[in-house]
mmCIF file of C-alpha atoms in Angstrom:
data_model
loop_
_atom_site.group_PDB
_atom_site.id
_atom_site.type_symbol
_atom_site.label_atom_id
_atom_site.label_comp_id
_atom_site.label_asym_id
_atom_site.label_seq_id
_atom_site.Cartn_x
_atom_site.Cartn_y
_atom_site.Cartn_z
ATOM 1 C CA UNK A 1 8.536 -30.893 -137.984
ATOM 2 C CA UNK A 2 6.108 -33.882 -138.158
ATOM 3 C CA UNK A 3 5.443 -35.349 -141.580
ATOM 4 C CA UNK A 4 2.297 -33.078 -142.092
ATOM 5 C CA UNK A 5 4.291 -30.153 -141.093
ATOM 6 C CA UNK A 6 7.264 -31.132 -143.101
ATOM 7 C CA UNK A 7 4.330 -31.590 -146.679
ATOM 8 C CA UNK A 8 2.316 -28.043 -145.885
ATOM 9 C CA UNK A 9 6.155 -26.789 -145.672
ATOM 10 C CA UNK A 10 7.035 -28.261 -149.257
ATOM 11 C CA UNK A 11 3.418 -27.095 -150.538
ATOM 12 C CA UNK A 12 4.133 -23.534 -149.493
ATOM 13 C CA UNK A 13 7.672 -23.372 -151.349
ATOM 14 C CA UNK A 14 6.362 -24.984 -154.260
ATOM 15 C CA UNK A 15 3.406 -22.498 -154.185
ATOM 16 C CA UNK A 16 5.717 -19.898 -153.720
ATOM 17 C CA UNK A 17 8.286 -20.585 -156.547
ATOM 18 C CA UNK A 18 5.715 -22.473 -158.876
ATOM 19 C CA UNK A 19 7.036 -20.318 -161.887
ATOM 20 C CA UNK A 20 11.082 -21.295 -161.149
ATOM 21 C CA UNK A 21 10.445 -24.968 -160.591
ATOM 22 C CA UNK A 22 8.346 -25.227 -163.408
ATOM 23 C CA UNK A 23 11.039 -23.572 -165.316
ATOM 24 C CA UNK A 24 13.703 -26.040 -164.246
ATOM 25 C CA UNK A 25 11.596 -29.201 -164.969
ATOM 26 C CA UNK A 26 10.278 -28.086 -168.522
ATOM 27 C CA UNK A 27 13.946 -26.730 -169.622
ATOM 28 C CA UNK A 28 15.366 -30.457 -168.512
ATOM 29 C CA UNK A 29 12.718 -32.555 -169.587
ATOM 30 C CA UNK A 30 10.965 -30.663 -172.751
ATOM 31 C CA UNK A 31 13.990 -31.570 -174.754
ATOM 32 C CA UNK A 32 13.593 -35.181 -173.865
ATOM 33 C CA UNK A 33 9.852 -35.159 -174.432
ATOM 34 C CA UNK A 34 10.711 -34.204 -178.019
ATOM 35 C CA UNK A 35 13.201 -36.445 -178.812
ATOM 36 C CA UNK A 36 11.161 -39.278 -177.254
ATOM 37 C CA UNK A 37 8.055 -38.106 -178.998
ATOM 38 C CA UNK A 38 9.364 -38.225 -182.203
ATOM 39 C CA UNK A 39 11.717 -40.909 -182.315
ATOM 40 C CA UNK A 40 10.656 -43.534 -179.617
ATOM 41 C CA UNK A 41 8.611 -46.446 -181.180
ATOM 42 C CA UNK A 42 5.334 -47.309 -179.433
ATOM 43 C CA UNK A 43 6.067 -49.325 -176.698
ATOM 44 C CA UNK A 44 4.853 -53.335 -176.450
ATOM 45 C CA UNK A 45 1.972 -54.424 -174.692
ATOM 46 C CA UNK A 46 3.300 -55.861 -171.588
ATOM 47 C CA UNK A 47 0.750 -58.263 -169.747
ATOM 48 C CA UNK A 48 0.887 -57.799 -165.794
ATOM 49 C CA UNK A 49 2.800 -61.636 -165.594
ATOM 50 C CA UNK A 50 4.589 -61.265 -168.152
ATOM 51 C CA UNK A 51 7.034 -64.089 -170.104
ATOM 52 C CA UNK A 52 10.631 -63.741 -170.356
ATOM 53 C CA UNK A 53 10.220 -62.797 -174.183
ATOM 54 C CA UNK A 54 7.672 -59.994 -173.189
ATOM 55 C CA UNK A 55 10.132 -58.832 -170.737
ATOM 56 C CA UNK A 56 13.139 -58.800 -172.771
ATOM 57 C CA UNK A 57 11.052 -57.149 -175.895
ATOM 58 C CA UNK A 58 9.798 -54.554 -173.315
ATOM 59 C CA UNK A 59 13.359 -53.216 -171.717
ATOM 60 C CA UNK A 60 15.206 -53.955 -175.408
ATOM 61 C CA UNK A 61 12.527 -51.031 -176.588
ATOM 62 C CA UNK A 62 11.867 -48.547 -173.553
ATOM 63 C CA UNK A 63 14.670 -49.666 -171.326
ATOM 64 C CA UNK A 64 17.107 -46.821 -173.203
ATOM 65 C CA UNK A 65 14.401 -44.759 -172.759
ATOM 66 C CA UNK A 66 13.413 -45.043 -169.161
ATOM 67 C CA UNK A 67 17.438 -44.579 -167.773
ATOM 68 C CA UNK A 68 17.523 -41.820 -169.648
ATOM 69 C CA UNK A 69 14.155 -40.476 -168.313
ATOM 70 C CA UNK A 70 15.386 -41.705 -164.666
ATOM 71 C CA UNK A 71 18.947 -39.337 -165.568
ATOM 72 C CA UNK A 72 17.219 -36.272 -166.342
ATOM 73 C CA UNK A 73 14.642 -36.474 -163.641
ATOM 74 C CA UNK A 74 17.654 -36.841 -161.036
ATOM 75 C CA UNK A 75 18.792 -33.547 -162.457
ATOM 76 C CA UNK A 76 15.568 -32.142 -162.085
ATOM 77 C CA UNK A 77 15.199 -32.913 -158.835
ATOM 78 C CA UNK A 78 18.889 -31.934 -157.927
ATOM 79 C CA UNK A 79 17.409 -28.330 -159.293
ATOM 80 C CA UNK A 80 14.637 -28.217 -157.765
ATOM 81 C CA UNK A 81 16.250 -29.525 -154.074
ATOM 82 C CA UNK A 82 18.632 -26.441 -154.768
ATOM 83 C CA UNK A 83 15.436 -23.893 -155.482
ATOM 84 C CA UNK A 84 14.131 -25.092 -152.333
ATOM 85 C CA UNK A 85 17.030 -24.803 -150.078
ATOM 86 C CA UNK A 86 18.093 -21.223 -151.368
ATOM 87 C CA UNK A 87 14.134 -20.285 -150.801
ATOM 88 C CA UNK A 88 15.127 -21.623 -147.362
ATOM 89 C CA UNK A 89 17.639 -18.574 -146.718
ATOM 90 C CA UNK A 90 16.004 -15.784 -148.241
ATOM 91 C CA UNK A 91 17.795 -16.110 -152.256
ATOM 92 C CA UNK A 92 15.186 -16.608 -155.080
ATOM 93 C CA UNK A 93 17.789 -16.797 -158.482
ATOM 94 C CA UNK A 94 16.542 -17.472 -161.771
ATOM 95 C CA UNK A 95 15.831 -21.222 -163.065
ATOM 96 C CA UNK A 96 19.174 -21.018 -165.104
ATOM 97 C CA UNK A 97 21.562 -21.026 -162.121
ATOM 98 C CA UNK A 98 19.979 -23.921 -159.918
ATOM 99 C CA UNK A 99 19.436 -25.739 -163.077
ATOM 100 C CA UNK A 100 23.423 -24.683 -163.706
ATOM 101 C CA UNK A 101 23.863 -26.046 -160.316
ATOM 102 C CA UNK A 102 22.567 -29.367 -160.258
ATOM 103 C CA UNK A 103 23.993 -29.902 -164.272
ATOM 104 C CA UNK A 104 27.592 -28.992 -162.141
ATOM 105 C CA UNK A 105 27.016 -32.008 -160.367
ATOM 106 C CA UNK A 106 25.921 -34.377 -163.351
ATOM 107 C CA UNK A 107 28.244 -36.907 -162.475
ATOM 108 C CA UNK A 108 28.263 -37.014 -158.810
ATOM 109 C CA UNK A 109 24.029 -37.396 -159.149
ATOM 110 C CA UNK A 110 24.045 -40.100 -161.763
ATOM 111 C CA UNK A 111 26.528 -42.202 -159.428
ATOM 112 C CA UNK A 112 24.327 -41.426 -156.656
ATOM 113 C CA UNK A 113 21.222 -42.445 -158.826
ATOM 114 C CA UNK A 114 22.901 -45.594 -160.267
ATOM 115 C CA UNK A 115 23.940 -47.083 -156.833
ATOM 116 C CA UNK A 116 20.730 -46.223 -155.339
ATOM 117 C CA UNK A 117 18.266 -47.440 -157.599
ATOM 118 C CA UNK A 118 20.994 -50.672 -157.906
ATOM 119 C CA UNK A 119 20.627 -51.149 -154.244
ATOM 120 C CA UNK A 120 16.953 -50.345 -154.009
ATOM 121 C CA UNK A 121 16.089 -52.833 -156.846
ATOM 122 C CA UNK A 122 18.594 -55.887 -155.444
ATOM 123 C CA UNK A 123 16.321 -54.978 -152.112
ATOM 124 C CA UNK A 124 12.706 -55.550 -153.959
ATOM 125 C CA UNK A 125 14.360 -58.779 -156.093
ATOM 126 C CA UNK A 126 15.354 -60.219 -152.378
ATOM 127 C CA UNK A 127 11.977 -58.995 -150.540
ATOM 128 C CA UNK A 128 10.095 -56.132 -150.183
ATOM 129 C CA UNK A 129 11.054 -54.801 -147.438
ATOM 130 C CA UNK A 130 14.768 -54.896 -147.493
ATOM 131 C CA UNK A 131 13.883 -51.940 -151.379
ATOM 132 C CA UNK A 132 11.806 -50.277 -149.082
ATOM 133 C CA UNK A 133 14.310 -49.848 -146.392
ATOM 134 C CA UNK A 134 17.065 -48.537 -148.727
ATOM 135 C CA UNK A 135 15.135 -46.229 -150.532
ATOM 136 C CA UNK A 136 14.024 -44.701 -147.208
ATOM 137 C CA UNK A 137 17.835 -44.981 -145.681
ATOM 138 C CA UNK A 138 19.304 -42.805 -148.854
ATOM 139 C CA UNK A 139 16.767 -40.593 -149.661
ATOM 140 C CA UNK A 140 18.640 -37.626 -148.446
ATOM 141 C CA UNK A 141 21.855 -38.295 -150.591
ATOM 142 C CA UNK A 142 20.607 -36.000 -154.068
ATOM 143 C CA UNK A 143 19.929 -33.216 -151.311
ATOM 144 C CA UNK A 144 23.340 -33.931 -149.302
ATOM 145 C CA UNK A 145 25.258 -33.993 -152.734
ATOM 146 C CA UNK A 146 23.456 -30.858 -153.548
ATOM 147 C CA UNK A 147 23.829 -29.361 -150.538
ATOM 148 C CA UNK A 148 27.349 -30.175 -149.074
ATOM 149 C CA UNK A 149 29.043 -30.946 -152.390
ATOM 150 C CA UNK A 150 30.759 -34.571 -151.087
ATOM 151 C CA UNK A 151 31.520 -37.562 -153.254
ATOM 152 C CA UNK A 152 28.459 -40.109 -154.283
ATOM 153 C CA UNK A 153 29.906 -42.731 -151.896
ATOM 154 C CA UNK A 154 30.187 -39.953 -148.747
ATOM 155 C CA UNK A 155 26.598 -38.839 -149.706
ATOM 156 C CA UNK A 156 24.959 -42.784 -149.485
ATOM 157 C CA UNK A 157 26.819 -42.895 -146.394
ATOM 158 C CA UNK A 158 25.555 -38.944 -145.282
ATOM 159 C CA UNK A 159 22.154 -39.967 -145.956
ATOM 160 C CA UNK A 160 22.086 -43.205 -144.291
ATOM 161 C CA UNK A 161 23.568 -41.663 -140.536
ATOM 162 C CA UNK A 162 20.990 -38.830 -141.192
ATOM 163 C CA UNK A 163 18.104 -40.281 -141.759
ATOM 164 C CA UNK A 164 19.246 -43.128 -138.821
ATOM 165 C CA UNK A 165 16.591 -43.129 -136.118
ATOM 166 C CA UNK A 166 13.823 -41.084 -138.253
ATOM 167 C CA UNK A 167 12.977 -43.821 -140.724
ATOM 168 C CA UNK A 168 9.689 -43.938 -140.048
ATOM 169 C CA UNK A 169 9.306 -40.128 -140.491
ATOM 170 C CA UNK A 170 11.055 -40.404 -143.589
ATOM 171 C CA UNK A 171 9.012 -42.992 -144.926
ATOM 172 C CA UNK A 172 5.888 -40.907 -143.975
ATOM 173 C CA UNK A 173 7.398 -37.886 -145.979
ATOM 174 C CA UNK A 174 8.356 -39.974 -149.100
ATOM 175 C CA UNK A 175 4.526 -42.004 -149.368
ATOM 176 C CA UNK A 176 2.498 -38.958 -148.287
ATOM 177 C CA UNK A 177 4.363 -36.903 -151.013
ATOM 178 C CA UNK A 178 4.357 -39.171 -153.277
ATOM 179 C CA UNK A 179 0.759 -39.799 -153.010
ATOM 180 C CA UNK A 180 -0.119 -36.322 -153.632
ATOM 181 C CA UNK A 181 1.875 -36.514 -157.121
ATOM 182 C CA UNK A 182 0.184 -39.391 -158.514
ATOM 183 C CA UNK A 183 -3.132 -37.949 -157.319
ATOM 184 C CA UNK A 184 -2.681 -34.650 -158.505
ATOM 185 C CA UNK A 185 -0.770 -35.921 -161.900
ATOM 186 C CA UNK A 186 -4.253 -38.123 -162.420
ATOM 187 C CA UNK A 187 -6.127 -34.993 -161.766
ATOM 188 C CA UNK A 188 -4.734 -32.555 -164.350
ATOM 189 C CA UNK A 189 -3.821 -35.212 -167.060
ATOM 190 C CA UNK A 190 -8.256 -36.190 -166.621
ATOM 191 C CA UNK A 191 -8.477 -32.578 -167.164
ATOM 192 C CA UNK A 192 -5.665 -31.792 -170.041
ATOM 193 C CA UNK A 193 -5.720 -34.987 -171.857
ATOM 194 C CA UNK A 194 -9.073 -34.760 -172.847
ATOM 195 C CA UNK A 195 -8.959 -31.295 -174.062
ATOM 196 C CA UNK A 196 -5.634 -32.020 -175.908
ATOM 197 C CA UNK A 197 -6.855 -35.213 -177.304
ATOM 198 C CA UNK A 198 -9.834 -33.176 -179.028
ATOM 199 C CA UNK A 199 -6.910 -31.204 -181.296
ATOM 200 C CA UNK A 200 -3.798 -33.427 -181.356
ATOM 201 C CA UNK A 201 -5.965 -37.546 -180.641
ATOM 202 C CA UNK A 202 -2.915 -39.729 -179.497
ATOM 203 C CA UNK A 203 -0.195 -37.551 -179.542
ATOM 204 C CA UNK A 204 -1.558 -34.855 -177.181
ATOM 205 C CA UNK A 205 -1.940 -37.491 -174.419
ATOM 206 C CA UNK A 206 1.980 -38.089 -174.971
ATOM 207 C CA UNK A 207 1.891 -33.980 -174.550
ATOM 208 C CA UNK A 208 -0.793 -33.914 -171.831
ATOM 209 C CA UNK A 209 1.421 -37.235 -169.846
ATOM 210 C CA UNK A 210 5.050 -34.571 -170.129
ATOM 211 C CA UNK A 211 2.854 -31.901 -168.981
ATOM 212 C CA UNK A 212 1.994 -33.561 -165.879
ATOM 213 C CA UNK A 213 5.600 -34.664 -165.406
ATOM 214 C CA UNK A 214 6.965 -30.821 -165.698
ATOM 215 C CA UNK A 215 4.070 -29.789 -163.422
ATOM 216 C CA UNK A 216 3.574 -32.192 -160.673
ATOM 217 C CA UNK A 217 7.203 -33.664 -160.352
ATOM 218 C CA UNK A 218 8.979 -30.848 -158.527
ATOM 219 C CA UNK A 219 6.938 -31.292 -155.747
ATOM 220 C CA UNK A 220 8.792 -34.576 -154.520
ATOM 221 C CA UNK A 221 12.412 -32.621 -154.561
ATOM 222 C CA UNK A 222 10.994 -30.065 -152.903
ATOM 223 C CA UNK A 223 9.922 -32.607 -150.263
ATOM 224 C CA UNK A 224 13.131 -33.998 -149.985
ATOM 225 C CA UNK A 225 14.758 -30.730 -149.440
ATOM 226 C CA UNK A 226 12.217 -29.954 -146.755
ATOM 227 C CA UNK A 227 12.940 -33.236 -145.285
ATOM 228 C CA UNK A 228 16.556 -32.888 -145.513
ATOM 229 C CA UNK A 229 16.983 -29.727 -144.354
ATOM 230 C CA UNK A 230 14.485 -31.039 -141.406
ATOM 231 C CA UNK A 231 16.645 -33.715 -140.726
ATOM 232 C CA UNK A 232 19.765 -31.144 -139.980
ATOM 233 C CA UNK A 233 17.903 -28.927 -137.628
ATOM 234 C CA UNK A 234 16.581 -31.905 -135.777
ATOM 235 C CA UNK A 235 20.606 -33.651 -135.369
ATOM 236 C CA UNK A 236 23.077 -30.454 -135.968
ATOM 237 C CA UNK A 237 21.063 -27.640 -135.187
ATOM 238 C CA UNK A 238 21.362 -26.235 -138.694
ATOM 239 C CA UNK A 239 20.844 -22.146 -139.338
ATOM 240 C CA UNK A 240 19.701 -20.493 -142.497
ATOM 241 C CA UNK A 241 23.931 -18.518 -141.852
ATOM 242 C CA UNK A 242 25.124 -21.852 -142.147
ATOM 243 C CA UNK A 243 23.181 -23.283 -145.099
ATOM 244 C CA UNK A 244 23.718 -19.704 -146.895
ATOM 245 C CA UNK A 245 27.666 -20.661 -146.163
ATOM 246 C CA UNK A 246 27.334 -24.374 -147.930
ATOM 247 C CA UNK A 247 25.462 -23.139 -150.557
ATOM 248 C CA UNK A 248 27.586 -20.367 -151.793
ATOM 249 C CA UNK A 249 30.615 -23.393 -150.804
ATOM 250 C CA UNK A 250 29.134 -25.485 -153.649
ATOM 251 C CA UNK A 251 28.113 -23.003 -155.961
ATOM 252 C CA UNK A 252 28.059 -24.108 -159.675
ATOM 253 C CA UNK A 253 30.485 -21.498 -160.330
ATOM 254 C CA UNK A 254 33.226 -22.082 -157.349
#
């Protein structure tokens, strides 16, 4: 599939199975939102340059905060990527067992997050480009861990020979996705915020922001299972038999 192909592909599942992903994201992240919500201290205004003080004050206040934001949203996306691939051969379980599924693989995922956010940032610190590249080059590793079950290191590795010689169509996939999610997350949170704001002032943009997150988020794992699964077809002539086959291999429960 081309990259437009690939995103009216990941539009139709996550039309399709709206009510399960949304039930994966709010079950990981309302719990979260709560916690945050009521014990997080308003974060510091942080000027665009900012000084070293501003920066350190910043991270010493949100920084717990934001890793474990970045933890549960791997999760959430491991769940949703496993939604989307058993859509993919016909099986539509309830929330609970790709949810189960991807909190199977806790570990594996936040090794696989850690080294490739570690990477990715060492990349932008160096130059642009270089982040850029290895985001793009493991991008398929949550999918591959989700999908075949290997070790964090196999999956970075995985990813990187899969995605070799499509980079460009990867990159496509991951901006054109991620475009619609900021777009359509500025969209409903114009339209909820405002409304929520009336009854709740402050607080129900906080509520109106987590809303957005449990709404619009799903759609980028479901674009990276789309693009994984893409990615198989296109090198190893990949079946729905033989996905079926990994996917009961690396069932939460095996």
């Amino acid at each position: 599939m081309g990259v437009g192909e690939i995103i009216t592909a990941s539009l139709t599942v996550y039309a399709r199975r709206w009510r399960t992903l949304f039930a994966v994201a709010g079950v990981l992240i309302l719990p979260y939102a709560v916690l945050y919500l009521a014990l997080a201290e308003p974060p510091p205004a942080i000027p665009l340059d900012p000084t070293n003080d501003e920066a350190r004050e910043f991270l010493s206040t949100m920084g717990p905060w934001l890793l474990i934001r970045l933890f549960i949203l791997t999760i959430m996306l491991a769940a949703v990527i496993r939604t989307t691939m058993e859509t993919y051969v016909g099986i539509e379980s309830p929330w609970r067992q790709p949810a189960a599924a991807a909190i199977s693989r806790m570990v594996a995922l936040t090794v696989v997050a850690v080294l490739f956010w570690s990477a990715a940032v060492l990349g932008f610190t160096l130059f642009v480009l270089p982040g850029v590249f290895l985001i793009v080059c493991f991008s398929a590793s949550v999918p591959v861990v989700m999908a075949e079950g290997v070790d964090p290191i196999a999956a970075l590795g995985r990813s990187w020979r899969m995605t070799s010689g499509r980079r460009w169509h990867v990159l496509g996939v991951l901006l054109l996705s991620s475009a619609l999610v900021v777009i359509g997350s500025l969209v409903v949170y114009l339209v909820v915020g405002p409304v929520l704001y009336r009854f709740w002032g402050s607080f129900g943009l906080s509520v109106a922001s987590e809303l957005v997150w449990i709404a619009l988020q799903p759609f980028l794992g479901v674009a990276l299972a789309v693009m994984y699964l893409d990615l198989r077809v296109r090198k190893e002539d990949l079946d729905t038999e033989w996905l079926s086959l990994q996917l009961s291999a690396t069932s939460f429960d095996q």
